[in-house]
Short mmCIF file of C-alpha atoms in Angstrom, two decimals:
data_model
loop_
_atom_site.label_atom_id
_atom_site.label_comp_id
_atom_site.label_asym_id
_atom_site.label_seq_id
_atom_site.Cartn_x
_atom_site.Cartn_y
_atom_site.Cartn_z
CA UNK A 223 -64.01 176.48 56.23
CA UNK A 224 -61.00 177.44 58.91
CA UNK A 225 -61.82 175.98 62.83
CA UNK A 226 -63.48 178.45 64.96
CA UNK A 227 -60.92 178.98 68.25
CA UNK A 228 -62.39 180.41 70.92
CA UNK A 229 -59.58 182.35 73.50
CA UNK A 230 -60.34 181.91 77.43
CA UNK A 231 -58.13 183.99 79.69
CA UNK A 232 -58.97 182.69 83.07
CA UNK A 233 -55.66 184.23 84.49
CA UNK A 234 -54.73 186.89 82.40
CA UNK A 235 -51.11 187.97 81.13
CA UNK A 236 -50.59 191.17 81.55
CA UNK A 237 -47.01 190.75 80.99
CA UNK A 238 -48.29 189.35 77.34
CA UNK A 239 -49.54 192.31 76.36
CA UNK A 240 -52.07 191.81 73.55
CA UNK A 241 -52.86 188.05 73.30
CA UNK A 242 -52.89 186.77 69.98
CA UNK A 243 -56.23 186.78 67.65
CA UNK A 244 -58.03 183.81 67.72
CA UNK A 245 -59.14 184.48 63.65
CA UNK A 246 -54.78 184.18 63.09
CA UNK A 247 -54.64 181.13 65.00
CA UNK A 248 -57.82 179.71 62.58
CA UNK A 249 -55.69 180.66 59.58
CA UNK A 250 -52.55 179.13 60.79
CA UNK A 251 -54.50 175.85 61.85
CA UNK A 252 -56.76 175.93 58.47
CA UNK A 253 -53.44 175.91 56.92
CA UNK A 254 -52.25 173.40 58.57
CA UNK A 255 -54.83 170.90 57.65
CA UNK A 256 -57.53 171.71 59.94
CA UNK A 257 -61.00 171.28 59.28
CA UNK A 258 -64.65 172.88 60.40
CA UNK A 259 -65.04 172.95 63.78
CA UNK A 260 -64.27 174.21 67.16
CA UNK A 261 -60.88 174.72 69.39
CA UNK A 262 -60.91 176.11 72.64
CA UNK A 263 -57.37 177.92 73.72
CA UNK A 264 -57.63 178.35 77.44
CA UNK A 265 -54.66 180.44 79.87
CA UNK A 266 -55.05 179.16 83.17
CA UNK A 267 -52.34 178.68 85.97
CA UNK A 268 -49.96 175.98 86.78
CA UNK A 269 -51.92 174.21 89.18
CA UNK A 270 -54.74 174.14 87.46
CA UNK A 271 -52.59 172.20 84.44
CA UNK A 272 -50.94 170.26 87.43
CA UNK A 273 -54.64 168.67 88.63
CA UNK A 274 -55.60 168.35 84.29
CA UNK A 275 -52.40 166.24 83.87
CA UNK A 276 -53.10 164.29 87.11
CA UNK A 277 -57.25 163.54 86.59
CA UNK A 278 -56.55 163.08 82.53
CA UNK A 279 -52.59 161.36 82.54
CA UNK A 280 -52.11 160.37 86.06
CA UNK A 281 -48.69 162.33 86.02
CA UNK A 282 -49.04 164.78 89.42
CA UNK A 283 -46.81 167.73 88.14
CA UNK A 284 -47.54 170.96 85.96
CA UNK A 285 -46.47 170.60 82.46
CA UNK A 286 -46.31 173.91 80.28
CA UNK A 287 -49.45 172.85 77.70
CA UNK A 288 -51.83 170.09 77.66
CA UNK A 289 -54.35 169.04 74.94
CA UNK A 290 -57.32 167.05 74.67
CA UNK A 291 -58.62 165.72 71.44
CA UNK A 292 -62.19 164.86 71.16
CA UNK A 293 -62.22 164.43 67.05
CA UNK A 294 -63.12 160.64 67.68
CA UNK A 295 -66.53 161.83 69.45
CA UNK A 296 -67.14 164.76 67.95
CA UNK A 297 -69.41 165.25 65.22
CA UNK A 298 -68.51 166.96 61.97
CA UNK A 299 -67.84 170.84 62.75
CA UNK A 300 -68.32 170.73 66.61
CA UNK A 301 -65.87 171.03 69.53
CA UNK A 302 -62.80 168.65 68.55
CA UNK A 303 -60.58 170.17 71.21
CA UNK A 304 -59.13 171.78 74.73
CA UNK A 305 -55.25 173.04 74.97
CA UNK A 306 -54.61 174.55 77.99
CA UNK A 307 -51.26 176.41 78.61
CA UNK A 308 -50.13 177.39 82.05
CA UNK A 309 -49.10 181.33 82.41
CA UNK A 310 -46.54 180.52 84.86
CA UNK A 311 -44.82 178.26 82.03
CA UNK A 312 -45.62 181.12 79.42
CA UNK A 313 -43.56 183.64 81.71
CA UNK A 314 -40.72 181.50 82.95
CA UNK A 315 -40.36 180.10 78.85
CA UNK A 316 -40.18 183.71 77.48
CA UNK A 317 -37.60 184.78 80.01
CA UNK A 318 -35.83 181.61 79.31
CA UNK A 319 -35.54 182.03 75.77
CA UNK A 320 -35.29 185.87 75.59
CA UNK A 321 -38.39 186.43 73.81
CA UNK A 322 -42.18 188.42 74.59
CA UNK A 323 -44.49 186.68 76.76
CA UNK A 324 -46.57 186.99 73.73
CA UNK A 325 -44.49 185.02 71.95
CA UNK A 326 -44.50 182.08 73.98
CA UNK A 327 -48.01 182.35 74.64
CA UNK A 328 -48.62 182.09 71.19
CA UNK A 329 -46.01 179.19 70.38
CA UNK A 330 -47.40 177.20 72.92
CA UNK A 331 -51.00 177.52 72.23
CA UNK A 332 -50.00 176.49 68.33
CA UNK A 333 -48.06 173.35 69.79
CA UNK A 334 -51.35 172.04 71.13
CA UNK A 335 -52.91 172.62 68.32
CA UNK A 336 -50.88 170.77 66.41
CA UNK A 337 -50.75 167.80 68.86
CA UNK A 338 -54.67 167.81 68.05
CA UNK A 339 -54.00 167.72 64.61
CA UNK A 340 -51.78 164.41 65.09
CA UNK A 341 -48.19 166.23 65.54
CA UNK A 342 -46.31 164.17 67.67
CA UNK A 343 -42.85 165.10 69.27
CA UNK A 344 -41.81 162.13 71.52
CA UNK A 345 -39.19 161.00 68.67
CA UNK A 346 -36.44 163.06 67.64
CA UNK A 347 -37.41 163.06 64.05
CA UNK A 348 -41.24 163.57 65.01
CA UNK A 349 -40.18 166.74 66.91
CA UNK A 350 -38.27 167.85 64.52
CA UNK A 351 -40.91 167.96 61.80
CA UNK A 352 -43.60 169.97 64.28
CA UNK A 353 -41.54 171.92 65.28
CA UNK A 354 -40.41 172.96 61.31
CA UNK A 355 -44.18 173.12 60.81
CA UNK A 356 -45.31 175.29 64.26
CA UNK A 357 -42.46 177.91 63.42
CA UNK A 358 -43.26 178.57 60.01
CA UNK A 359 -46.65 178.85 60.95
CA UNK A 360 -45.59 180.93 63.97
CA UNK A 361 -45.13 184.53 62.10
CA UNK A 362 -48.54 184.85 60.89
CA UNK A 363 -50.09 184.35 64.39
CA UNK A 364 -47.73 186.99 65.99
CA UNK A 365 -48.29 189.45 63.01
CA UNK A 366 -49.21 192.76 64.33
CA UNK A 367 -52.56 193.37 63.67
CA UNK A 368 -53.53 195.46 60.82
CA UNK A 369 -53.96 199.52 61.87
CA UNK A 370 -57.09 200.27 59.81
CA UNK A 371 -57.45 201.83 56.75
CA UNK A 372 -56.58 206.52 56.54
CA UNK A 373 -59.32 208.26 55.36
CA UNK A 374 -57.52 211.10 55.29
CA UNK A 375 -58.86 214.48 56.41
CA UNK A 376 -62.48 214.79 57.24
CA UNK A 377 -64.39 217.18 55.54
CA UNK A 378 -67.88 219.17 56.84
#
């Protein structure tokens, strides 16, 4: 059974357009190796990431995501984690790289996620191997969502 991932907007992106589906980002994590259980995405702004990082990792700055990883408390198929991603970051990231807000919001939301599921990028070779994983798992997050089915002309 895929992770549940519940989306919070708590300072929406207009600029983002559509976010992405939560049920794409359950694939993409069930596919990489997740199990039953519960992820909560959550958009917020840069200061609230700023006073996270400095309660939780006693650096005082903004960083662009943060996650928290409860697996070692959590019982089986309840809440095993928080990623928060700053929409300042997701703005300033997209323009950076030439790319939809959407995009970014959806690449960094999947780089938490794969922090929680023990990705690690502090070592070159680490970062290079998440990263390999987060962008092939990347496309079917961002795919556009399926325009339902024609049922052709209706008849009275």
């Amino acid at each position: 059974m895929p992770p549940i991932v519940c989306l919070h907007l708590l300072n929406p992106l207009p600029e983002a357009g559509d976010s992405p589906r939560p049920r794409d980002f359950a694939r993409a994590l069930a596919a990489a190796g997740a199990e039953a259980g519960e992820v909560n995405l959550v958009l917020t702004t840069a200061e609230e990431l700023q006073r996270l990082n400095r309660t939780f990792r006693r650096r005082d700055r903004s960083t662009d995501v943060l996650a928290f990883d409860y697996r070692e408390t959590a019982s089986e198929g309840a809440l095993w984690g928080d990623v928060y991603v700053s929409a300042e970051a997701v703005l300033e990231q997209a323009r950076e790289r030439g790319i939809p807000p959407r995009e970014e919001l959806a690449r960094l939301f999947l780089h938490g996620c794969l922090h929680l599921l023990g990705h690690r990028d502090h070592a070159a070779q680490e970062r290079k191997r998440m990263l390999a994983v987060q962008e092939a798992l990347l496309p079917g997050i961002l795919a556009a969502h399926p325009k339902p089915p024609s049922r052709g002309p209706r008849r009275r």
